[in-house]
Amino acid sequence: MTGWIRACGLDDIEQEGARRFDHGGKTYALFRSPDDEVFCTDGLCTHEAVHIADGLVMDYEVECPKHAGAFDYRTGAAKRLPPCINLKTYPAKVEAGEVMVAVG
């Protein structure tokens, strides 16, 4: 695991929203929960490799924009078919208004 890296500012992610983050040739998705916690998952749906940050975020779930499968972005758990493989998650935190993630 690498150290913490800056992904974006907290204000760059709407509350109950998502943002795509690319680093080291890989795509991630950043999420901001209703209570301002941040979470990071792999950026592509496990069903058909669509950018998950483009999906609808409600409460603690993100809906894939292609086939409407859903994931709990806190745990990566696939919650609604067609995805049946969980998203990988990564540590994320906010420091001085900046979203920091540990990926690698």
Backbone as a ProteinNet text record, in pm:
[ID]
protein_1_A
[PRIMARY]
MTGWIRACGLDDIEQEGARRFDHGGKTYALFRSPDDEVFCTDGLCTHEAVHIADGLVMDYEVECPKHAGAFDYRTGAAKRLPPCINLKTYPAKVEAGEVMVAVG
[TERTIARY]
86.2	0	89.8	56.2	129	78	140.2	93.5	-30.9	-73.9	-192.7	-160.1	-251.7	-236.7	-362.6	-345.9	-459.9	-538.8	-669.6	-756.2	-829.6	-880.4	-954.3	-989.5	-1052.7	-1105.6	-1239.7	-1273.5	-1403.3	-1517.3	-1504.8	-1610.7	-1623.3	-1528.4	-1537.5	-1635.8	-1681	-1779	-1906	-2016.7	-2143.2	-2179.3	-2250.3	-2299.6	-2395.3	-2382.1	-2452.7	-2420	-2292.6	-2247.9	-2120.6	-2073.4	-1954.8	-1866.4	-1740.8	-1644.1	-1544.6	-1512.2	-1411.2	-1272.1	-1181.2	-1043.3	-952.7	-859.7	-764.9	-626.3	-558.6	-423.4	-349.3	-227.5	-144.4	-203.2	-274.3	-332.3	-459	-516.4	-637.2	-743.2	-869.8	-981.8	-1047	-1075.5	-1141.5	-1266.1	-1352.7	-1469.5	-1464.1	-1487.2	-1492.7	-1636.8	-1679.6	-1817.4	-1818.6	-1917.6	-1938.8	-2075.7	-2077	-2200.6	-2288.6	-2411.7	-2501.1	-2444.3	-2355.8	-2296.6	-2151.2	-2115.8	-1986.4	-1865.9	-1887.2	-1774.7	-1738.3	-1613.5	-1571.7	-1531.2	-1555.3	-1526.5	-1466.2	-1385.8	-1322.3	-1339.1	-1379.3	-1393.6	-1324.3	-1312.2	-1273.2	-1371.6	-1326.3	-1408	-1495.9	-1480.4	-1558.2	-1650.6	-1774	-1871.3	-1815.1	-1836.8	-1785.9	-1866.5	-1977.4	-2059.3	-2013.6	-1999.4	-1960.5	-1862.7	-1784.4	-1675.2	-1719.2	-1835.5	-1885.2	-1838.5	-1808.1	-1763.2	-1874.7	-1851.5	-1954.3	-1981.5	-1885	-1905.7	-2008.9	-2044	-2147.5	-2288.1	-2297.3	-2426.6	-2495.4	-2619.6	-2701.3	-2660	-2632.3	-2596	-2712.1	-2759.1	-2866.8	-2831.3	-2830.7	-2792.6	-2652.9	-2642.4	-2511.8	-2496	-2574.1	-2564.3	-2539.6	-2472.6	-2454	-2513.6	-2589.3	-2652.3	-2570.3	-2536.8	-2461.1	-2545.4	-2484.6	-2561.8	-2601.2	-2545.1	-2576	-2692.6	-2687.6	-2791.2	-2861.3	-2838.5	-2908.4	-2877	-2767.2	-2720.9	-2676.3	-2668.4	-2633	-2528.2	-2448.9	-2344.1	-2355.5	-2321.6	-2301.7	-2158.6	-2141.2	-2006.6	-1921.2	-1982.8	-1904	-1826.6	-1887.1	-1827.5	-1790.8	-1845.5	-1826.7	-1923.9	-2011	-2100.6	-2199.6	-2208.6	-2309.5	-2445.2	-2538	-2666.9	-2784.3	-2767.8	-2877.7	-2816.9	-2871.8	-2824.5	-2843.2	-2760.8	-2684.4	-2546	-2480.4	-2349	-2361.8	-2270.7	-2268.4	-2129.4	-2037.6	-1902.4	-1890.5	-1840.8	-1826.3	-1718.3	-1731.4	-1626.3	-1518.5	-1393.8	-1286.3	-1291.3	-1266.2	-1266.9	-1125.7	-1104.7	-974.4	-995	-897.7	-909.9	-919.6	-1004.7	-1021	-1047.7	-1002.4	-1024.1	-1019	-1062	-1055.8	-956.5	-861.7	-765.2	-763.6	-795.5	-793.8	-870.1	-986.6	-1071.4	-1029	-928.6	-879.4	-913.7	-959.1	-987	-857.2	-818	-695.7	-734.1	-664.5	-692	-560.4	-571	-455.8	-482.8	-429.2	-448.1	-310.9	-306.9	-179.4	-146
-118.1	0	123	217.7	344	433.3	548.4	644.4	716.4	812	890.8	988.5	1000.9	1098.4	1184.3	1307.6	1398.3	1358.4	1343.3	1308.6	1431.6	1516.1	1636.9	1712	1825.8	1896.2	1836.4	1842.3	1789.9	1858.4	1987.6	2061.6	2024.3	1946	1899.3	1783.1	1728.9	1619.4	1670	1666.4	1706.9	1610.3	1660.3	1571.2	1472.8	1344	1234.5	1234.2	1254	1256	1174.1	1170.5	1092.6	1171.9	1131.3	1193.7	1087.4	1089.6	998.9	1051.4	959	992	891	938.9	851.6	869.1	756.7	761.2	633.3	648.8	531.3	437.8	493	410.2	337.3	372.1	306.6	411.2	372.6	461.1	422.3	524.5	507.6	594.4	568.3	652.5	700	829.1	889.6	925.2	900.9	927.2	1011.9	1100.3	1182.8	1147.3	1096.7	1047.2	1162.5	1130.9	1233.9	1302.6	1233.3	1293.1	1337.5	1364.1	1420	1328.5	1199	1105.5	1082.4	1043.1	1012.2	865.6	810	670.1	658.4	554.5	532.4	385.8	363.4	228.2	222.6	100.9	88.9	171.3	224.3	316.3	254.4	125.6	60.6	-44.6	-45.6	-145.7	-285.2	-376.2	-512.8	-593.5	-540.1	-610.9	-585.2	-457.6	-428.1	-312.2	-285.8	-187.3	-46.6	-4.1	132.6	217.3	344.7	433.4	450.1	396.2	394.1	533.8	625.1	761.7	838	788.3	851.1	807.7	717.6	665.3	752.7	721	791.7	749.9	848.4	822.1	865.4	771.8	801.4	733.6	813	763.6	701.4	571	505	406.2	425.7	338	417.9	352.7	408.9	308.9	362.8	281.2	291.1	177.2	176.5	242.6	332.1	402.3	315.6	196	114.1	18.4	-62.7	-163.6	-151.6	-41.2	-11.4	-107.6	-181	-256.2	-156	-198.1	-104.2	-163.7	-73.2	-108.8	-19.9	-75.6	4.6	56.1	186.6	238.2	239.2	218.1	211	80.3	-27.4	-160.6	-219.7	-162.9	-217.5	-328.6	-367.2	-481.1	-457.5	-556.7	-554.3	-576.7	-482.3	-486.4	-521.7	-498.7	-527.1	-574.5	-680.9	-738.1	-638.4	-646.6	-762.8	-779.5	-679.1	-709	-807.8	-905.1	-999	-1005.4	-925.1	-914.9	-776.7	-774.9	-650.3	-560.9	-430.3	-335.6	-340.8	-325.5	-314.1	-173.6	-162.2	-32.1	3	131.7	184.2	285.1	298.3	398	539.8	620.5	760.3	842.7	967.8	1057.6	1201.3	1293.2	1436.1	1499.5	1574.6	1650.2	1793.3	1886.1	2029.3	2056.8	1993.7	2017.5	1944.4	1858.1	1779.9	1632.6	1567.9	1423.9	1351.1	1266.1	1188.7	1040.6	967.8	824.9	747.7	621.9	531.5	422	438.6	341.8	296.5	179.2	133.8	-5.7
0	0	0	-82.4	-84.5	26.9	42.9	141.5	92.8	170.5	137	25.2	-70.3	-179.1	-185.8	-233.4	-248.1	-372.2	-355.3	-468.5	-521.4	-431.6	-468.4	-341.6	-355.2	-239.9	-200.7	-72.4	-27.7	-101.8	-126	-195.4	-342.6	-395.5	-533.8	-549.1	-436.9	-438.3	-369.9	-441	-379.3	-267.5	-166.9	-63.3	-129.3	-95.4	-162.4	-311.8	-341.6	-479.7	-497.2	-621.5	-655.4	-750.5	-756.4	-846.7	-890.8	-1016.6	-1071.4	-1035.4	-1007.4	-973.1	-1041.4	-1121.6	-1191.2	-1131	-1108.6	-1052.3	-1088.8	-1134	-1162.8	-1266.3	-1364.9	-1469.5	-1429	-1317.3	-1268.4	-1236.1	-1247.8	-1218.7	-1086.2	-1006.7	-877.3	-874.2	-777.5	-754.5	-609.5	-591.8	-458.6	-428.2	-305.5	-264.8	-138.8	-130.6	-11	44.5	165.2	226.5	276.1	314.9	368.6	493.4	567.5	688	665.3	538.5	498.5	519.5	531.9	528.4	382.5	356.8	220.3	210.3	91.3	64.9	-74.6	-95.4	-225.3	-264.6	-390.7	-444	-580.1	-633.4	-773.3	-855	-966.6	-1043.6	-1149.4	-1173.8	-1279.6	-1221	-1268	-1225.7	-1253.2	-1161.1	-1176.8	-1277.9	-1324.8	-1422	-1565.1	-1605	-1742.7	-1755.7	-1651.8	-1657	-1697.7	-1651.2	-1672.1	-1553.6	-1577.8	-1469.6	-1366	-1248.6	-1144.3	-1088.3	-1096.2	-1045.1	-1127.4	-1246.1	-1328.5	-1287	-1190.2	-1147.6	-1045	-1018.6	-920.5	-779.5	-694.5	-554.6	-465.9	-384.2	-288.8	-157.8	-52.1	79.8	71.4	90.5	92.1	-23.6	-128.8	-245.3	-371.5	-465.3	-598.8	-697.9	-791.8	-895.3	-1022.7	-1081.1	-1206.4	-1316	-1394.5	-1496.8	-1616.6	-1629.1	-1747	-1724	-1618.9	-1597.2	-1462.6	-1391.2	-1265.7	-1150.9	-1160.5	-1044	-938.7	-814.1	-707.7	-614.5	-555.5	-460.6	-337.3	-222.1	-101.4	-110.6	-129.9	-151.5	-24.5	91.4	214.7	223.4	174.1	185.1	50	-57.7	-191.6	-225.2	-131.5	-150.7	-264.9	-353.9	-459.9	-393.8	-414.4	-346.1	-437.1	-567.3	-660.5	-792.2	-846.9	-973.1	-1087.9	-1192.4	-1231.8	-1167.8	-1109.6	-1051.1	-936.2	-933.1	-821.8	-759.2	-808.9	-754	-688.1	-566	-491.8	-551.6	-528.7	-562.2	-454.6	-492.8	-395.8	-336.5	-207	-140.3	-93.6	-70.3	-29.4	82.8	172.4	279.5	222.1	282.8	243	368	365.1	478.7	428.8	515.2	484.9	581	525.1	604.3	552.3	637.3	601.5	472.3	457.7	340.8	215.3	224.2	110.4	128.3	20.4	24.3	-4.4	90.5	80.2	69	-18.4	-35.4	-30.9	8.1	10.2	-91.6	-210.9	-318.8	-367.5	-426	-480.6	-441.4
[MASK]
++++++++++++++++++++++++++++++++++++++++++++++++++++++++++++++++++++++++++++++++++++++++++++++++++++++++

